[in-house]
Amino acid sequence: MEKAAEQCASVVVSIFVNPTQFGPQEDYSSYPRDIPKDLELLEQLAVDLVWIPEKEEMYPPNFQTWVEVDTLSRHLEGEMRPGHFKGVATVVTKLFTAVQPDKAYFGQKDAQQSVVIKRLVLDLNLPVEVVICPIIREDDGLAMSSRNVYLNPDERQAAAVLFKALKAAESAYLRGEKEADHLREVMMETIQNEPLASIQYVSCAHQDTLEEQVGLVQQGLLSLVVNFGETRLIDNLIIGN
C-alpha cells in the first residue's frame, strides 16, 4: 500500500478471505480476520477506498465460471493444494474487473501466486501492471503473515529457522556451491536442526516456469513450506539476480 501510494494518484484496497482458494481440510473458517484493526491501520496510509465484499457478492448462487492458469498452477503449492490457484486466479480476475486498476500490488512472500497472476494478466491481455513488492520481515527474519498469530511462543521462536534455511542456501550458492540438489539439502539440514519444525517441502525451482531445477543453478527461486504444530508457513528467496 505504501508503494502504491508512492506511484499512484489513488489507491484501492480490497480485504477478502477468498473461500475458493482453501481446501476442505484447510483453515478458511478460522483464518485470522480483524476488519476493525485493518481499517485502523489503513487510516494511517494514503488509501482512498477500501472494498470489503461479502462472500455472496463474489460468488453468487450457482456460481460456475472459473479462471485457471494451467501449467504454473501444478507445481509447488499447486501440487500440495489442488484447486488453490484456480480460486486465486478467479478472485483476482473478478477484483481486476471490478476495480479496473492501472497497477496491482502483491507481495513476494506468495512467490508462486505472483508468477501465476503475471501469467494471467499476460494471457488475458488485461490492462494492468503487476508490481511485486519485497517480503516484509520481523527482526528475526520471519516473514510477516496473518498465520503467524497461530504460533505459540515456542513455535514463534522456532519459526525463525525458515529464513535461516533460505539464507544458508543463499550463502552456499554465493560460495559457488550451485548444484540444485545441494541447495535443497542445505535447506533441509538447517530446518531439521529445529525440533519443532516439520518439513512439507523445500524447492529450488526456475523463477518463471516453477519447475524444479537440476544441475547447476544460474538463477532460481528457493522456497519452502514448514509446519509448526498446526501452523503451515511458507517463505522464499530469489538467488542469482
Short mmCIF file of C-alpha atoms in Angstrom, two decimals:
data_model
loop_
_atom_site.label_atom_id
_atom_site.label_comp_id
_atom_site.label_asym_id
_atom_site.label_seq_id
_atom_site.Cartn_x
_atom_site.Cartn_y
_atom_site.Cartn_z
CA MET A 1 0.00 0.00 0.00
CA GLU A 2 2.89 2.34 0.73
CA LYS A 3 4.42 1.51 -2.66
CA ALA A 4 1.07 2.07 -4.37
CA ALA A 5 0.68 5.45 -2.70
CA GLU A 6 4.15 6.45 -3.91
CA GLN A 7 3.39 5.56 -7.51
CA CYS A 8 -0.33 6.17 -7.98
CA ALA A 9 -2.77 9.06 -7.70
CA SER A 10 -5.33 6.94 -5.86
CA VAL A 11 -5.21 3.63 -4.00
CA VAL A 12 -7.94 1.00 -3.62
CA VAL A 13 -7.55 -1.81 -1.08
CA SER A 14 -9.62 -4.99 -1.07
CA ILE A 15 -10.00 -7.16 2.03
CA PHE A 16 -11.47 -10.57 1.27
CA VAL A 17 -10.69 -14.01 2.65
CA ASN A 18 -11.36 -16.00 -0.50
CA PRO A 19 -13.10 -19.33 0.24
CA THR A 20 -12.35 -20.88 -3.14
CA GLN A 21 -8.59 -21.00 -2.56
CA PHE A 22 -8.95 -23.03 0.65
CA GLY A 23 -9.13 -26.82 0.56
CA PRO A 24 -11.67 -28.90 2.55
CA GLN A 25 -9.26 -29.53 5.43
CA GLU A 26 -7.73 -26.04 5.49
CA ASP A 27 -8.30 -23.12 7.82
CA TYR A 28 -10.85 -20.96 5.99
CA SER A 29 -13.29 -20.81 8.92
CA SER A 30 -10.57 -19.94 11.44
CA TYR A 31 -8.37 -17.77 9.21
CA PRO A 32 -7.45 -14.55 11.08
CA ARG A 33 -9.92 -11.74 10.40
CA ASP A 34 -9.83 -8.38 12.15
CA ILE A 35 -11.55 -5.77 9.99
CA PRO A 36 -11.58 -3.02 12.68
CA LYS A 37 -7.80 -3.37 13.14
CA ASP A 38 -7.28 -3.46 9.37
CA LEU A 39 -9.27 -0.26 8.94
CA GLU A 40 -7.38 1.39 11.80
CA LEU A 41 -4.09 0.60 10.09
CA LEU A 42 -5.41 1.78 6.73
CA GLU A 43 -6.33 5.16 8.20
CA GLN A 44 -2.60 5.77 8.68
CA LEU A 45 -1.89 5.19 4.99
CA ALA A 46 -2.74 7.06 1.81
CA VAL A 47 -5.67 4.80 0.92
CA ASP A 48 -8.68 6.29 -0.86
CA LEU A 49 -11.10 3.36 -0.90
CA VAL A 50 -11.44 0.08 0.97
CA TRP A 51 -13.63 -2.62 -0.55
CA ILE A 52 -14.73 -5.45 1.75
CA PRO A 53 -17.02 -7.66 -0.34
CA GLU A 54 -19.19 -10.37 1.13
CA LYS A 55 -18.73 -13.96 0.00
CA GLU A 56 -22.16 -13.91 -1.66
CA GLU A 57 -21.18 -10.82 -3.64
CA MET A 58 -18.13 -12.52 -5.12
CA TYR A 59 -19.74 -15.93 -5.55
CA PRO A 60 -23.49 -15.61 -6.18
CA PRO A 61 -25.72 -18.71 -6.10
CA ASN A 62 -24.98 -21.29 -8.80
CA PHE A 63 -21.58 -19.75 -9.49
CA GLN A 64 -19.86 -21.82 -12.19
CA THR A 65 -17.32 -19.72 -14.09
CA TRP A 66 -13.64 -20.19 -13.25
CA VAL A 67 -10.28 -18.86 -14.39
CA GLU A 68 -7.34 -21.27 -14.31
CA VAL A 69 -3.68 -20.80 -15.18
CA ASP A 70 -2.78 -24.31 -16.26
CA THR A 71 0.84 -25.47 -16.00
CA LEU A 72 2.13 -22.93 -13.48
CA SER A 73 -0.61 -23.95 -11.04
CA ARG A 74 0.51 -27.59 -10.94
CA HIS A 75 3.87 -27.09 -9.23
CA LEU A 76 4.83 -26.43 -5.59
CA GLU A 77 1.73 -25.18 -3.76
CA GLY A 78 -0.46 -26.37 -6.62
CA GLU A 79 0.67 -29.94 -6.01
CA MET A 80 0.12 -29.64 -2.26
CA ARG A 81 -3.16 -27.69 -2.50
CA PRO A 82 -5.18 -28.83 -5.55
CA GLY A 83 -7.56 -26.14 -6.77
CA HIS A 84 -5.87 -23.39 -4.77
CA PHE A 85 -4.70 -21.35 -7.75
CA LYS A 86 -7.98 -21.76 -9.59
CA GLY A 87 -9.53 -19.91 -6.67
CA VAL A 88 -6.74 -17.32 -6.68
CA ALA A 89 -6.92 -16.69 -10.43
CA THR A 90 -10.70 -16.43 -10.38
CA VAL A 91 -10.96 -13.98 -7.50
CA VAL A 92 -8.10 -11.81 -8.79
CA THR A 93 -9.77 -11.62 -12.20
CA LYS A 94 -13.02 -10.57 -10.52
CA LEU A 95 -11.23 -7.92 -8.45
CA PHE A 96 -9.44 -6.57 -11.52
CA THR A 97 -12.71 -6.45 -13.44
CA ALA A 98 -14.48 -4.57 -10.66
CA VAL A 99 -11.75 -2.04 -9.83
CA GLN A 100 -10.02 -1.80 -13.23
CA PRO A 101 -6.69 -0.68 -11.74
CA ASP A 102 -3.72 0.59 -13.71
CA LYS A 103 -1.37 -1.19 -11.30
CA ALA A 104 -1.86 -4.03 -8.83
CA TYR A 105 0.49 -4.68 -5.92
CA PHE A 106 1.29 -8.10 -4.49
CA GLY A 107 3.90 -9.41 -2.04
CA GLN A 108 6.86 -11.61 -2.92
CA LYS A 109 6.07 -13.90 0.02
CA ASP A 110 3.47 -15.62 -2.15
CA ALA A 111 6.03 -16.16 -4.90
CA GLN A 112 4.07 -18.69 -6.93
CA GLN A 113 0.94 -16.56 -6.72
CA SER A 114 2.91 -13.66 -8.20
CA VAL A 115 4.05 -15.80 -11.14
CA VAL A 116 0.53 -17.11 -11.72
CA ILE A 117 -1.03 -13.64 -11.66
CA LYS A 118 1.55 -12.24 -14.06
CA ARG A 119 0.76 -15.08 -16.46
CA LEU A 120 -2.96 -14.48 -16.04
CA VAL A 121 -2.59 -10.80 -16.93
CA LEU A 122 -0.42 -11.59 -19.94
CA ASP A 123 -2.61 -14.37 -21.30
CA LEU A 124 -5.89 -12.47 -20.92
CA ASN A 125 -4.48 -9.15 -22.17
CA LEU A 126 -5.59 -7.40 -19.01
CA PRO A 127 -4.58 -3.72 -18.95
CA VAL A 128 -2.93 -3.81 -15.53
CA GLU A 129 0.72 -3.71 -14.46
CA VAL A 130 1.53 -6.24 -11.74
CA VAL A 131 4.02 -4.89 -9.19
CA ILE A 132 5.70 -7.36 -6.81
CA CYS A 133 6.85 -5.85 -3.50
CA PRO A 134 9.62 -7.26 -1.28
CA ILE A 135 8.86 -9.51 1.67
CA ILE A 136 8.49 -7.63 4.96
CA ARG A 137 10.17 -9.49 7.81
CA GLU A 138 10.27 -9.41 11.59
CA ASP A 139 13.57 -8.67 13.33
CA ASP A 140 14.50 -12.38 13.41
CA GLY A 141 13.76 -12.79 9.70
CA LEU A 142 10.32 -14.41 9.91
CA ALA A 143 8.16 -13.23 7.02
CA MET A 144 5.12 -11.30 8.18
CA SER A 145 1.96 -13.35 7.70
CA SER A 146 -1.59 -13.48 9.00
CA ARG A 147 -0.96 -17.06 10.11
CA ASN A 148 1.87 -16.06 12.46
CA VAL A 149 -0.75 -15.33 15.13
CA TYR A 150 -1.41 -19.09 15.34
CA LEU A 151 2.09 -19.75 16.71
CA ASN A 152 2.63 -20.26 20.43
CA PRO A 153 5.77 -18.61 21.92
CA ASP A 154 7.99 -21.65 21.38
CA GLU A 155 6.77 -22.14 17.80
CA ARG A 156 7.20 -18.45 17.09
CA GLN A 157 10.84 -18.63 18.18
CA ALA A 158 11.39 -21.81 16.18
CA ALA A 159 9.83 -20.33 13.03
CA ALA A 160 12.89 -18.13 12.51
CA VAL A 161 14.52 -21.27 11.06
CA LEU A 162 12.70 -20.71 7.74
CA PHE A 163 14.71 -17.63 6.87
CA LYS A 164 17.87 -19.20 8.32
CA ALA A 165 17.45 -22.11 5.92
CA LEU A 166 16.96 -19.84 2.93
CA LYS A 167 19.96 -17.72 3.87
CA ALA A 168 22.10 -20.82 4.41
CA ALA A 169 21.30 -21.98 0.87
CA GLU A 170 21.96 -18.50 -0.49
CA SER A 171 25.33 -18.43 1.26
CA ALA A 172 26.23 -21.81 -0.24
CA TYR A 173 25.23 -20.51 -3.67
CA LEU A 174 27.39 -17.41 -3.24
CA ARG A 175 30.33 -19.64 -2.27
CA GLY A 176 29.97 -21.37 -5.61
CA GLU A 177 28.03 -24.41 -4.40
CA LYS A 178 25.40 -24.14 -7.13
CA GLU A 179 24.09 -27.68 -7.55
CA ALA A 180 20.30 -27.60 -7.12
CA ASP A 181 20.27 -30.79 -5.06
CA HIS A 182 22.91 -29.37 -2.75
CA LEU A 183 20.93 -26.17 -2.19
CA ARG A 184 17.84 -28.19 -1.32
CA GLU A 185 19.90 -30.33 1.04
CA VAL A 186 21.29 -27.26 2.82
CA MET A 187 17.74 -26.03 3.47
CA MET A 188 16.62 -29.47 4.66
CA GLU A 189 19.53 -29.89 7.06
CA THR A 190 19.07 -26.42 8.55
CA ILE A 191 15.38 -26.98 9.21
CA GLN A 192 15.93 -30.48 10.60
CA ASN A 193 18.05 -28.95 13.37
CA GLU A 194 14.87 -27.33 14.73
CA PRO A 195 12.84 -29.95 16.68
CA LEU A 196 9.53 -28.08 16.36
CA ALA A 197 9.76 -27.84 12.57
CA SER A 198 8.12 -30.39 10.28
CA ILE A 199 9.10 -30.04 6.62
CA GLN A 200 6.46 -30.33 3.92
CA TYR A 201 8.81 -29.46 1.08
CA VAL A 202 11.85 -27.46 0.05
CA SER A 203 12.36 -26.34 -3.52
CA CYS A 204 14.90 -24.86 -5.88
CA ALA A 205 12.85 -24.01 -8.95
CA HIS A 206 13.02 -21.92 -12.09
CA GLN A 207 11.66 -18.44 -11.40
CA ASP A 208 9.44 -18.38 -14.48
CA THR A 209 8.35 -21.99 -15.02
CA LEU A 210 8.40 -23.08 -11.34
CA GLU A 211 9.82 -26.44 -12.39
CA GLU A 212 12.43 -27.97 -10.10
CA GLN A 213 15.98 -27.30 -11.25
CA VAL A 214 18.63 -29.94 -11.82
CA GLY A 215 22.37 -29.45 -12.09
CA LEU A 216 23.97 -26.03 -11.75
CA VAL A 217 21.68 -23.13 -10.87
CA GLN A 218 22.21 -19.76 -12.53
CA GLN A 219 19.07 -18.08 -11.22
CA GLY A 220 16.33 -19.59 -9.15
CA LEU A 221 13.54 -19.43 -6.59
CA LEU A 222 14.32 -21.06 -3.27
CA SER A 223 11.11 -21.82 -1.40
CA LEU A 224 9.93 -23.97 1.46
CA VAL A 225 6.87 -24.96 3.45
CA VAL A 226 7.23 -25.96 7.09
CA ASN A 227 4.68 -26.81 9.78
CA PHE A 228 4.99 -25.69 13.37
CA GLY A 229 2.32 -27.55 15.26
CA GLU A 230 -0.86 -26.93 13.26
CA THR A 231 0.52 -23.83 11.53
CA ARG A 232 1.75 -24.07 7.94
CA LEU A 233 4.23 -21.35 6.96
CA ILE A 234 5.80 -20.52 3.59
CA ASP A 235 8.83 -18.43 2.64
CA ASN A 236 11.11 -17.90 -0.32
CA LEU A 237 14.23 -16.19 -1.60
CA ILE A 238 15.40 -15.43 -5.14
CA ILE A 239 19.04 -16.19 -5.98
CA GLY A 240 21.18 -15.24 -8.92
CA ASN A 241 19.62 -11.86 -9.77
#
